Coordinates of C-alpha atoms in Angstrom, one line a residue:
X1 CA 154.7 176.6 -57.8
X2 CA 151.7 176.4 -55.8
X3 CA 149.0 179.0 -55.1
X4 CA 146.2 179.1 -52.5
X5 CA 142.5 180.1 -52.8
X6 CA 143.7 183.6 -51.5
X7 CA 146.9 184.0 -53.9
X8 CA 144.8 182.8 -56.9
X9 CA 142.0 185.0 -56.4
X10 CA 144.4 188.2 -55.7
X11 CA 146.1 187.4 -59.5
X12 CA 142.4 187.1 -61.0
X13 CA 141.6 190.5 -59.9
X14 CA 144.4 192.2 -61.1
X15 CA 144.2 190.6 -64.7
X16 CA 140.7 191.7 -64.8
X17 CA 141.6 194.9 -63.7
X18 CA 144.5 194.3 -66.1
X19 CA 141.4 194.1 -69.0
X20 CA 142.1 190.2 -70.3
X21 CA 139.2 188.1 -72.0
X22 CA 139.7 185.0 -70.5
X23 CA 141.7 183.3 -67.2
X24 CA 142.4 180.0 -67.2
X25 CA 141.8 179.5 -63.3
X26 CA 143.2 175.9 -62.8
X27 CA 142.8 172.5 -63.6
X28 CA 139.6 171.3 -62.1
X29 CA 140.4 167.1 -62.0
X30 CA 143.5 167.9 -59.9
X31 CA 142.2 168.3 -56.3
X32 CA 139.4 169.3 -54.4
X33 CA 141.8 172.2 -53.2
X34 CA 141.9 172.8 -57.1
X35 CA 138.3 173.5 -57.4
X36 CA 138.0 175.2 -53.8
X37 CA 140.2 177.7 -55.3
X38 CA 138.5 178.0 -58.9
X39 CA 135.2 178.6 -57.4
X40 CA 136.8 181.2 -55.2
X41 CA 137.8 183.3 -58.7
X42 CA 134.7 182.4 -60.3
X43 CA 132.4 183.7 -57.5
X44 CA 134.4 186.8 -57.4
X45 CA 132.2 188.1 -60.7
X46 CA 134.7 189.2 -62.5
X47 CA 134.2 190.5 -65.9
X48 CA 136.8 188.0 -67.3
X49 CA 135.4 184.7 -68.8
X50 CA 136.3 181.9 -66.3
X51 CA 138.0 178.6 -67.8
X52 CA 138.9 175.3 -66.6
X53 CA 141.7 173.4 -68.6
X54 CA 140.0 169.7 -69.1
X55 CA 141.4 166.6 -71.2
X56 CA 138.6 165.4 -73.4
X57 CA 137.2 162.9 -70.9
X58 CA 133.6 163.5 -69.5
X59 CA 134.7 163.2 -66.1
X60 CA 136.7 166.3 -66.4
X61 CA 133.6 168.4 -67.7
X62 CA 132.2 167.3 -65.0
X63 CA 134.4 168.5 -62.4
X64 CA 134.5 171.5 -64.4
X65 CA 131.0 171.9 -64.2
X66 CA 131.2 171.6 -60.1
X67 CA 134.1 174.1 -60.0
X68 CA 131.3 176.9 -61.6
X69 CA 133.4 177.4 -64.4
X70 CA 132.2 179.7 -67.7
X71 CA 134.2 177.8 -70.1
X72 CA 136.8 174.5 -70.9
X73 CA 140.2 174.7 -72.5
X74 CA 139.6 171.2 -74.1
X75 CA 142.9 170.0 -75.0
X76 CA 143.3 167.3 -77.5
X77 CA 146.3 165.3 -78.5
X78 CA 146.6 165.6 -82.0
X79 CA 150.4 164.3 -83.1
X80 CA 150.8 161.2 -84.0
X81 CA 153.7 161.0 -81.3
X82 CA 151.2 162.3 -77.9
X83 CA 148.3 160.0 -79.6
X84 CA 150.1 157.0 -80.4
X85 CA 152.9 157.7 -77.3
X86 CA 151.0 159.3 -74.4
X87 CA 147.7 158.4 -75.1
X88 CA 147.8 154.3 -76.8
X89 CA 145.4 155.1 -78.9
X90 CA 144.2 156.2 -82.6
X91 CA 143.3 159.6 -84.7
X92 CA 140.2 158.4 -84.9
X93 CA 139.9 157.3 -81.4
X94 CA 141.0 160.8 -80.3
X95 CA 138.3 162.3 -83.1
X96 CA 135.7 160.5 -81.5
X97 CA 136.6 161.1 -77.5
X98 CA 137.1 165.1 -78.9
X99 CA 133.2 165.5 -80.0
X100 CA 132.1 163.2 -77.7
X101 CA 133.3 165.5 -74.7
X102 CA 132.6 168.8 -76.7
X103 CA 129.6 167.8 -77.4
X104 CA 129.0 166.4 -73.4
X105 CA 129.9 170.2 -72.6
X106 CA 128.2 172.2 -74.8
X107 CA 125.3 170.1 -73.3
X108 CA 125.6 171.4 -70.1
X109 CA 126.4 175.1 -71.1
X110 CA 129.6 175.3 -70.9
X111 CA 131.6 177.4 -73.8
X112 CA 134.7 175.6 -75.3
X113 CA 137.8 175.9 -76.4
X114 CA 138.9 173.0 -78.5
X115 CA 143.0 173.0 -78.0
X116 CA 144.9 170.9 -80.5
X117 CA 147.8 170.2 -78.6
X118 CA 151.4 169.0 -80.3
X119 CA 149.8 170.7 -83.2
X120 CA 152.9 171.6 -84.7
X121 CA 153.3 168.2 -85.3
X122 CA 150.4 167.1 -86.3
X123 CA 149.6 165.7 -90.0
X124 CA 147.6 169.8 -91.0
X125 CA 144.8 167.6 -92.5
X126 CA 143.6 165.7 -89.6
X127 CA 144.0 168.7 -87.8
X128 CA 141.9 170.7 -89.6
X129 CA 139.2 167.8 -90.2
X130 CA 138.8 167.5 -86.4
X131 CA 138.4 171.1 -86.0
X132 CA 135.8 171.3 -88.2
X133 CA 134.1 168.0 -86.6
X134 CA 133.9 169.7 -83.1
X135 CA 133.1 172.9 -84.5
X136 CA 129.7 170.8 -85.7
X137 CA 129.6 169.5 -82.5
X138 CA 129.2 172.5 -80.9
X139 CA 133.0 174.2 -79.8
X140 CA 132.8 177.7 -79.7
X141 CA 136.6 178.4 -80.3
X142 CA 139.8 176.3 -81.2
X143 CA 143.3 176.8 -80.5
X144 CA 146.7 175.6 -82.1
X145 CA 149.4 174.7 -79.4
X146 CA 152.8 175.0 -79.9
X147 CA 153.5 172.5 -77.9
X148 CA 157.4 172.0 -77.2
X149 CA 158.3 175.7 -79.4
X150 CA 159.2 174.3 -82.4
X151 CA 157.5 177.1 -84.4
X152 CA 159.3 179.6 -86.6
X153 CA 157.3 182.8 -87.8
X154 CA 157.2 182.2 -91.1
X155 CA 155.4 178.9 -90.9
X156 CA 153.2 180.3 -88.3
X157 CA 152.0 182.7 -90.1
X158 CA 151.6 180.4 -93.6
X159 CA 150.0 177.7 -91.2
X160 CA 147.6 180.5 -89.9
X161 CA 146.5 181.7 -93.0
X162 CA 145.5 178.4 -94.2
X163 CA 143.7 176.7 -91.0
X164 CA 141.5 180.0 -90.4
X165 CA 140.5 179.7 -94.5
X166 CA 139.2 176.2 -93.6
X167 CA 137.5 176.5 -90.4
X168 CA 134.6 178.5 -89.3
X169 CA 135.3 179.6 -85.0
X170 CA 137.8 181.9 -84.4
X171 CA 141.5 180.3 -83.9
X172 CA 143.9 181.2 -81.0
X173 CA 147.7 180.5 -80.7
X174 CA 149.2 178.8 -77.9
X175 CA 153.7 179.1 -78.0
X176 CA 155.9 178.0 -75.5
X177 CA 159.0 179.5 -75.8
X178 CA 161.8 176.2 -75.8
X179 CA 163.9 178.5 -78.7
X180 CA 162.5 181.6 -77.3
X181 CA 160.7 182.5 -80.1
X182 CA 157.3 182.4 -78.2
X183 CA 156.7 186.4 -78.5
X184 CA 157.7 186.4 -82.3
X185 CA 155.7 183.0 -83.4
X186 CA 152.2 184.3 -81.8
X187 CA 152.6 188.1 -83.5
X188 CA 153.1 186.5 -86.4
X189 CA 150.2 184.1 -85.7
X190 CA 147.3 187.0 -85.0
X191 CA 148.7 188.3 -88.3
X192 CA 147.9 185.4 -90.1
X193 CA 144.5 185.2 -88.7
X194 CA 144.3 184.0 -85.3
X195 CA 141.8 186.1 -83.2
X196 CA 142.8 184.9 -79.5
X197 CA 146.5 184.6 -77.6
X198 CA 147.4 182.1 -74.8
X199 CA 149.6 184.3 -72.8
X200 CA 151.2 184.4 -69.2
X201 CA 151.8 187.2 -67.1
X202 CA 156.2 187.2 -67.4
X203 CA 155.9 184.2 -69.4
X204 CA 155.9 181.6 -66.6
X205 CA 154.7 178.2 -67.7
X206 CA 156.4 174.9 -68.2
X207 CA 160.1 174.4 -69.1
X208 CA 160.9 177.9 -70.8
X209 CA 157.8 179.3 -70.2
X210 CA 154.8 180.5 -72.5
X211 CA 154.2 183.7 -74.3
X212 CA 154.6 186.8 -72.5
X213 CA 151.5 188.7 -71.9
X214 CA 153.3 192.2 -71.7
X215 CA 155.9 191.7 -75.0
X216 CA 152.5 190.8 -77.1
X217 CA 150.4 193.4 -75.6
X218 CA 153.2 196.1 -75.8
X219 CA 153.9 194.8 -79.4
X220 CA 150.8 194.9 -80.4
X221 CA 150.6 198.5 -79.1
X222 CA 153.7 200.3 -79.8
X223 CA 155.1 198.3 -82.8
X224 CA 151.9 198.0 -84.8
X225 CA 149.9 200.8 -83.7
X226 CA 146.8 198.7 -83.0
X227 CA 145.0 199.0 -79.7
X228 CA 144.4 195.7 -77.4
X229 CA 141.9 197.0 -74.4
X230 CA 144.6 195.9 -72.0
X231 CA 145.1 198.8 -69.4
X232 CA 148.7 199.0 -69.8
X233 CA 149.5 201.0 -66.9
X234 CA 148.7 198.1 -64.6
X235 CA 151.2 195.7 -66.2
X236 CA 154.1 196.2 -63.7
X237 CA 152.0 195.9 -61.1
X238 CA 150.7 192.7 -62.1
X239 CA 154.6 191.5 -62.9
X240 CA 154.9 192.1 -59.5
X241 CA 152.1 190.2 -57.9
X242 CA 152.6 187.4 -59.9
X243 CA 156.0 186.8 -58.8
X244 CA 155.8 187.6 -55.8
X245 CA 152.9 184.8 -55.1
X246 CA 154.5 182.5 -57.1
X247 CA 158.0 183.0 -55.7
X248 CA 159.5 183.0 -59.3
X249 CA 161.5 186.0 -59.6
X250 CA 161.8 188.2 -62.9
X251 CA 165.3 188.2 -64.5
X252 CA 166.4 191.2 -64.9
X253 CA 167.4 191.8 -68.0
X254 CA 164.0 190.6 -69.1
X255 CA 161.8 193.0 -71.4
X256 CA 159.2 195.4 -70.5
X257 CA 159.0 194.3 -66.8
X258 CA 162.7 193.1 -65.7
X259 CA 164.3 195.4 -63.2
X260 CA 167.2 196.4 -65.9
X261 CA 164.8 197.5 -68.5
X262 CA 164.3 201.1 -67.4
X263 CA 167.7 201.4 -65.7
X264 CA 170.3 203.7 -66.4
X265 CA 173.9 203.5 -65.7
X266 CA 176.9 204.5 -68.9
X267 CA 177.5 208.2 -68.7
X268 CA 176.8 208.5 -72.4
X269 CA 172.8 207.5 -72.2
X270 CA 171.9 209.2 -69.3
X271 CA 173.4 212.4 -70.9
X272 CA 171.2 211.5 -73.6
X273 CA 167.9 211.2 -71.9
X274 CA 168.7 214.4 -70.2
X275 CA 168.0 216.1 -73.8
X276 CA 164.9 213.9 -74.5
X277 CA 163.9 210.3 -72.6
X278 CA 163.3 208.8 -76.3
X279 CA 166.9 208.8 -76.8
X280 CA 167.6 205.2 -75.1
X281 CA 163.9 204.4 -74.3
X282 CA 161.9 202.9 -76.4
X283 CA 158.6 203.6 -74.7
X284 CA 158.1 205.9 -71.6
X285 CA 158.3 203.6 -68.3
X286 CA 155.3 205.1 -66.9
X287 CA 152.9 203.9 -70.4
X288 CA 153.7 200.1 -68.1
X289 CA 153.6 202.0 -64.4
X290 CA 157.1 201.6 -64.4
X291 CA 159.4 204.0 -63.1
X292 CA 163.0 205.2 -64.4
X293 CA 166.2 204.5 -62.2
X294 CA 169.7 205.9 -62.5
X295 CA 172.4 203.3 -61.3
X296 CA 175.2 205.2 -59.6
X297 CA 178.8 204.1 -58.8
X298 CA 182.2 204.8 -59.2
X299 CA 181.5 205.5 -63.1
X300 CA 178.5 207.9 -61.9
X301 CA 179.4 211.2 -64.3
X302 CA 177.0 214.9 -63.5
X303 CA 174.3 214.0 -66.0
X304 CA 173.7 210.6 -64.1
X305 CA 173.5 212.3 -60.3
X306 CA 171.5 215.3 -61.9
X307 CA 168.8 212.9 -63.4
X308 CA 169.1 210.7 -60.2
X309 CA 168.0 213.9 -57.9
X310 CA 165.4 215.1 -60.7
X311 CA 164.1 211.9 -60.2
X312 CA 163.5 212.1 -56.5
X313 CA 162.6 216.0 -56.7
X314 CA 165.8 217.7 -55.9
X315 CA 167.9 220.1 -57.3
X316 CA 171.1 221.0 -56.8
X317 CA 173.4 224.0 -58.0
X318 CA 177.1 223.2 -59.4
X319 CA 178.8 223.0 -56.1
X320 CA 176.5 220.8 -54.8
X321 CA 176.4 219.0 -57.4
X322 CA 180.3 218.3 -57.5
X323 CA 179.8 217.4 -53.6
X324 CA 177.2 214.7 -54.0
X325 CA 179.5 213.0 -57.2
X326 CA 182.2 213.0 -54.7
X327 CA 180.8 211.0 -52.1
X328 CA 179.0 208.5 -54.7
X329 CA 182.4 207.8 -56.3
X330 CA 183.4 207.3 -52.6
X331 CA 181.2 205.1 -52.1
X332 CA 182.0 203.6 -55.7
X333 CA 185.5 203.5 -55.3
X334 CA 184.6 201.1 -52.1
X335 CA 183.1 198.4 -54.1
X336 CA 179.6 199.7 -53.0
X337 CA 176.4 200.2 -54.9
X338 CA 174.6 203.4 -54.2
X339 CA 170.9 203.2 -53.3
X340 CA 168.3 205.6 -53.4
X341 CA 168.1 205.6 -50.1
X342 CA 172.0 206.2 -50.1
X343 CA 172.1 209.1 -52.3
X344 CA 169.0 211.0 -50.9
X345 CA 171.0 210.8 -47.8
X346 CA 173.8 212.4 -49.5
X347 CA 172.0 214.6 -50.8
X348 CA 169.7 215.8 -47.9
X349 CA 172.9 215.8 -46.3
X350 CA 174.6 218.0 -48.7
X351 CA 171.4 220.4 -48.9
X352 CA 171.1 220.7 -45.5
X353 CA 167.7 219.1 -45.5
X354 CA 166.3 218.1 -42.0
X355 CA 163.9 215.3 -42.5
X356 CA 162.1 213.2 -39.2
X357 CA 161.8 209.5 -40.1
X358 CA 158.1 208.5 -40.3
X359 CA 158.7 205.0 -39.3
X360 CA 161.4 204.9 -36.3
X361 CA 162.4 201.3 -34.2
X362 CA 162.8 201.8 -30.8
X363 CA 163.0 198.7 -29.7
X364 CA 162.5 194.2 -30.8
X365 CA 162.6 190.6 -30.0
X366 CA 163.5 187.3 -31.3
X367 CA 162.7 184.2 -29.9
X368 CA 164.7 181.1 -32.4
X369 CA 165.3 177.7 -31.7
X370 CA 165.2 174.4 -33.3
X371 CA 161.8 173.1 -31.6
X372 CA 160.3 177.2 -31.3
X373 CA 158.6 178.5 -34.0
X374 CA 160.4 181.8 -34.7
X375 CA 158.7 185.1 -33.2
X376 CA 159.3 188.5 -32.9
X377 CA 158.0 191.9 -31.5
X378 CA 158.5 195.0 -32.4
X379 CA 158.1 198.5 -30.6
X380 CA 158.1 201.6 -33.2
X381 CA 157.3 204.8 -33.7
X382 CA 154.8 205.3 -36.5
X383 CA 154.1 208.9 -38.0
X384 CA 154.6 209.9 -34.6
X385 CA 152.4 207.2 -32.7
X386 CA 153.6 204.6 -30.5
X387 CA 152.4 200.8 -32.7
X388 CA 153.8 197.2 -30.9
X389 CA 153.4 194.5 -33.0
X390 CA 154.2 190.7 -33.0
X391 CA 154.6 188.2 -35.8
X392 CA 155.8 184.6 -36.5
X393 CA 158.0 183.6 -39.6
X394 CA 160.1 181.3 -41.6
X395 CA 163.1 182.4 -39.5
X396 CA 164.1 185.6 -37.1
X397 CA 164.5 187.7 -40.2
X398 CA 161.2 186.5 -41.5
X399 CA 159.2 187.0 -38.6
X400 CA 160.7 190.6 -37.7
X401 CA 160.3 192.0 -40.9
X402 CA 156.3 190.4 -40.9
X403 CA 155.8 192.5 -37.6
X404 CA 157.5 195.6 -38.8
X405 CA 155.4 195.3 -42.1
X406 CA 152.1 194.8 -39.7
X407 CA 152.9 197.7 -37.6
X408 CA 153.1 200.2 -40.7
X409 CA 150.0 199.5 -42.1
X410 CA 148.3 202.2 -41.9
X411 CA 151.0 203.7 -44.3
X412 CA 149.9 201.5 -47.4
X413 CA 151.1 198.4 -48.8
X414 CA 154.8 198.1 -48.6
X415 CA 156.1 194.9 -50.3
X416 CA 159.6 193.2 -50.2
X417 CA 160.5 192.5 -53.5
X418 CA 163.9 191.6 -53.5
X419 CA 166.1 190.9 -50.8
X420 CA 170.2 190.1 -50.7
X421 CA 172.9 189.8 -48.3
X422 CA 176.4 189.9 -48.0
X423 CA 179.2 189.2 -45.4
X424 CA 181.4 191.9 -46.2
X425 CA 184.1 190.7 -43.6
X426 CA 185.5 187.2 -42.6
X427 CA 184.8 185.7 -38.9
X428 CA 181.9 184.7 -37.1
X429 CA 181.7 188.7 -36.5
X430 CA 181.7 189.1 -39.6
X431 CA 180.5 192.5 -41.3
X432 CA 177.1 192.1 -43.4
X433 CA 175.4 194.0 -45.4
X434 CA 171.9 193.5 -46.4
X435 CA 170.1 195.0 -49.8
X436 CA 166.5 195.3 -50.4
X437 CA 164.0 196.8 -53.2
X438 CA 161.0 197.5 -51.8
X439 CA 157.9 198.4 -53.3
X440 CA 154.3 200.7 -52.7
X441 CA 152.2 201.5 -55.1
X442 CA 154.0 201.2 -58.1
X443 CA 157.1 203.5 -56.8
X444 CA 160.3 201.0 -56.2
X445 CA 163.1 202.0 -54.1
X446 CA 166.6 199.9 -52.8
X447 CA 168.5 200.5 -49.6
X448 CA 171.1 198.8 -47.4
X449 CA 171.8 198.4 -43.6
X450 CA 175.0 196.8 -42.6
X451 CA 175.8 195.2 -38.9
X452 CA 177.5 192.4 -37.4
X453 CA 173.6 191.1 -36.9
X454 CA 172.0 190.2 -40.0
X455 CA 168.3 190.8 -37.8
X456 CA 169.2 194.1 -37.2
X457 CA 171.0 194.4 -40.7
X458 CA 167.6 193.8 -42.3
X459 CA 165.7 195.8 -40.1
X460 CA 168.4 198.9 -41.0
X461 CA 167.6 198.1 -44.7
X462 CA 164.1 197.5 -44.7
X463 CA 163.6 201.0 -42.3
X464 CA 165.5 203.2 -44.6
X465 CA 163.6 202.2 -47.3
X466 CA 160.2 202.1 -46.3
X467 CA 161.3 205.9 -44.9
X468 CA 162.3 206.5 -48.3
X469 CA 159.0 205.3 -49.8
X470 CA 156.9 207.3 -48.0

């Protein structure tokens, strides 16, 4: 996973609109293109706190101190098995290099974070005796690391209780989630007195990932009642960005923010959240700026279809409503899935709805080879005005959707979230169908286009959607 200056600065924003405390911009001894792009967040004056993660070596602070930086996440080994293993060296070696480079810091104005990391492992008396030495050397906060997830609840909590009776700065909790217990272990760490959680927008981070910002924020909320300052209504959105700039995508059965969690397919629940929403949600998708979707096939029954069409602001009487089921169990029966952009088709179609596509391809090119970077042009009709538009990509596809996406600008942001295809025929003719979810302003919608060109497959797809967005 890498990031530029641009994509870095982008996610900063939105987790400040987002409300957090602290973002941990980067690694400042990494690169100079490390620090290029920690400066970038930190000149953006954000409200956030700006941190640099440093090892406790001087030299760090000081590059650190050159990237403009408001605080360090000072991380010190403090197992026996990273001092002894990673780092050849001593606890008291370690104690010394930790207030050494606290105290180096401090110095020079920075506010830190003393991590212990391995903690979890670590003998719980030299731990706490080198918390309290770099607390008298100056660290402002200190933070337990879960290092590898070997954490249960219980001890978290009991471990908890008894570090924050010992030391005087406030403690955070830092889980990775190797037995996917990172969620649970820092809950039960805030209630046993830390004041501070490490978390990561859809719990990217190494291995298994860390704790997930949205499952401790929404926890925190919903399950205990207790109010965080995040602006929940902007975590989807953030989901979003983040994987789409980091090109790791969200599983979809993950909580809060995976694309299954407000979606809707067995007869018997949708029936249910006809009567009242609460029935099989636990939270109303719109609290995250979520949305709900009905998934419709060949099991699609009339309280699925009825909510699907309340959902895009149509209403049908009984005989149109037997006439839509008909032709989505059509489509079912054919092994397809139905889109949105499929079943407002049928539906317009069965309600006799005329509606002129804002955004209408008359004509495009594709130039491919193996020693030509791929570019295309595109001629369309937007809202009615003639826009031409050229782009270069990663491949035909690529590059025509980039100059479809420029040429509709002036419509808002449209973003590709998820795109899939499928030869649905054998041969070098063969039949394919292309899926897409695409994305503006919070709203989601998925459509297909299906041709013996995958180029013009993905322009069919792409088209109907960004139609049915806007």
């Amino acid at each position: 996973m890498a990031l530029t200056s641009e994509d870095k600065v982008a996610i900063a924003r939105k987790l400040d609109e987002l409300g957090v405390n602290v973002i941990e911009a980067g690694s400042a001894i990494t690169s100079e293109g490390e620090r290029e792009s920690i400066r970038a967040v930190a000149a953006e004056g954000l409200n956030a706190e700006i941190c640099s993660y440093c090892r406790i070596m001087k030299q760090d602070v000081d590059f650190a101190l050159a990237s403009n930086v408001d605080s360090i996440h000072l991380v010190a080994p403090v197992s026996d098995l990273h001092i002894s293993v990673k780092l050849r060296k001593d606890r008291e070696t370690v104690r010394q290099m930790a207030i050494e480079t606290t105290e180096y810091a401090r110095e020079h104005g920075l506010i830190v974070e003393l991590s212990g990391e391995d903690a979890s492992r670590a003998d719980m008396d030299f731990l706490k005796s080198l918390y309290i030495d770099c607390v008298e050397a100056g660290a402002d906060r200190l933070c337990f690391c879960d290092t590898v997830g070997l954490l249960v609840p219980e001890r978290t909590e009991a471990l908890f209780r008894d570090i924050t009776s010992a030391v005087r700065a406030p403690l955070s909790i830092h889980c990775h989630n190797d037995f996917g217990l990172g969620t649970a272990n820092t809950i039960a760490a805030l209630r046993g007195g830390a004041r501070q959680a490490h978390v990561t927008i859809n719990g990217i981070g190494e291995r298994s990932g860390n704790t997930s910002l949205e499952e401790v924020v929404m926890t925190i909320e919903w399950l205990y009642k207790q109010k965080t300052g995040i602006n929940t209504k902007e975590i989807f959105k953030t989901s979003r960005l983040v994987s789409r700039l980091t090109g790791i995508p969200v599983a979809p059965n993950k909580s809060l923010v995976g694309g299954n969690a407000f979606t809707h397919e067995a007869g018997i629940h949708v029936h249910g959240l006809l009567a009242d929403t609460s029935t099989y949600e636990p939270i109303k998708p719109e609290v995250i700026g979520r949305e709900r979707k009905i998934v419709l096939g060949k099991h699609a029954g009339k309280s699925s279809v009825t909510l699907a069409l309340k959902e895009m602001g149509l209403s049908v009487d009984d005989t149109q409503l037997h006439e839509v089921l008909d032709r989505v169990k059509e489509m079912g029966d054919h092994g397809k899935r139905v889109t949105d952009a499929d079943l407002q088709t049928i539906a317009e179609t069965v309600l006799n709805i005329q509606k002129e596509a804002k955004v209408v391809l008359e004509e495009y090119t594709v130039v491919s080879g193996n020693k030509v970077i791929p570019t295309a042009s595109v001629r369309m009709k937007v809202d009615g005005k003639e826009v031409i538009e050229a782009s270069i990509g990663d491949g035909p596809v690529d590059a025509t959707l980039a100059s479809i996406k420029k040429g509709i600008q002036s419509l808002g942001d449209v973003q590709l979230e998820e795109y899939h295809v499928d030869a649905i025929t054998g041969g070098t003719d063969a039949l394919v169908e292309v899926l897409v979810k695409l994305s503006k302003d919070g709203k989601m919608v998925t459509s297909r286009g299906a041709r013996t060109d995958i180029v013009m497959a993905s322009v069919e797809a792409v088209l109907n959607g960004i139609n049915r967005l806007i």
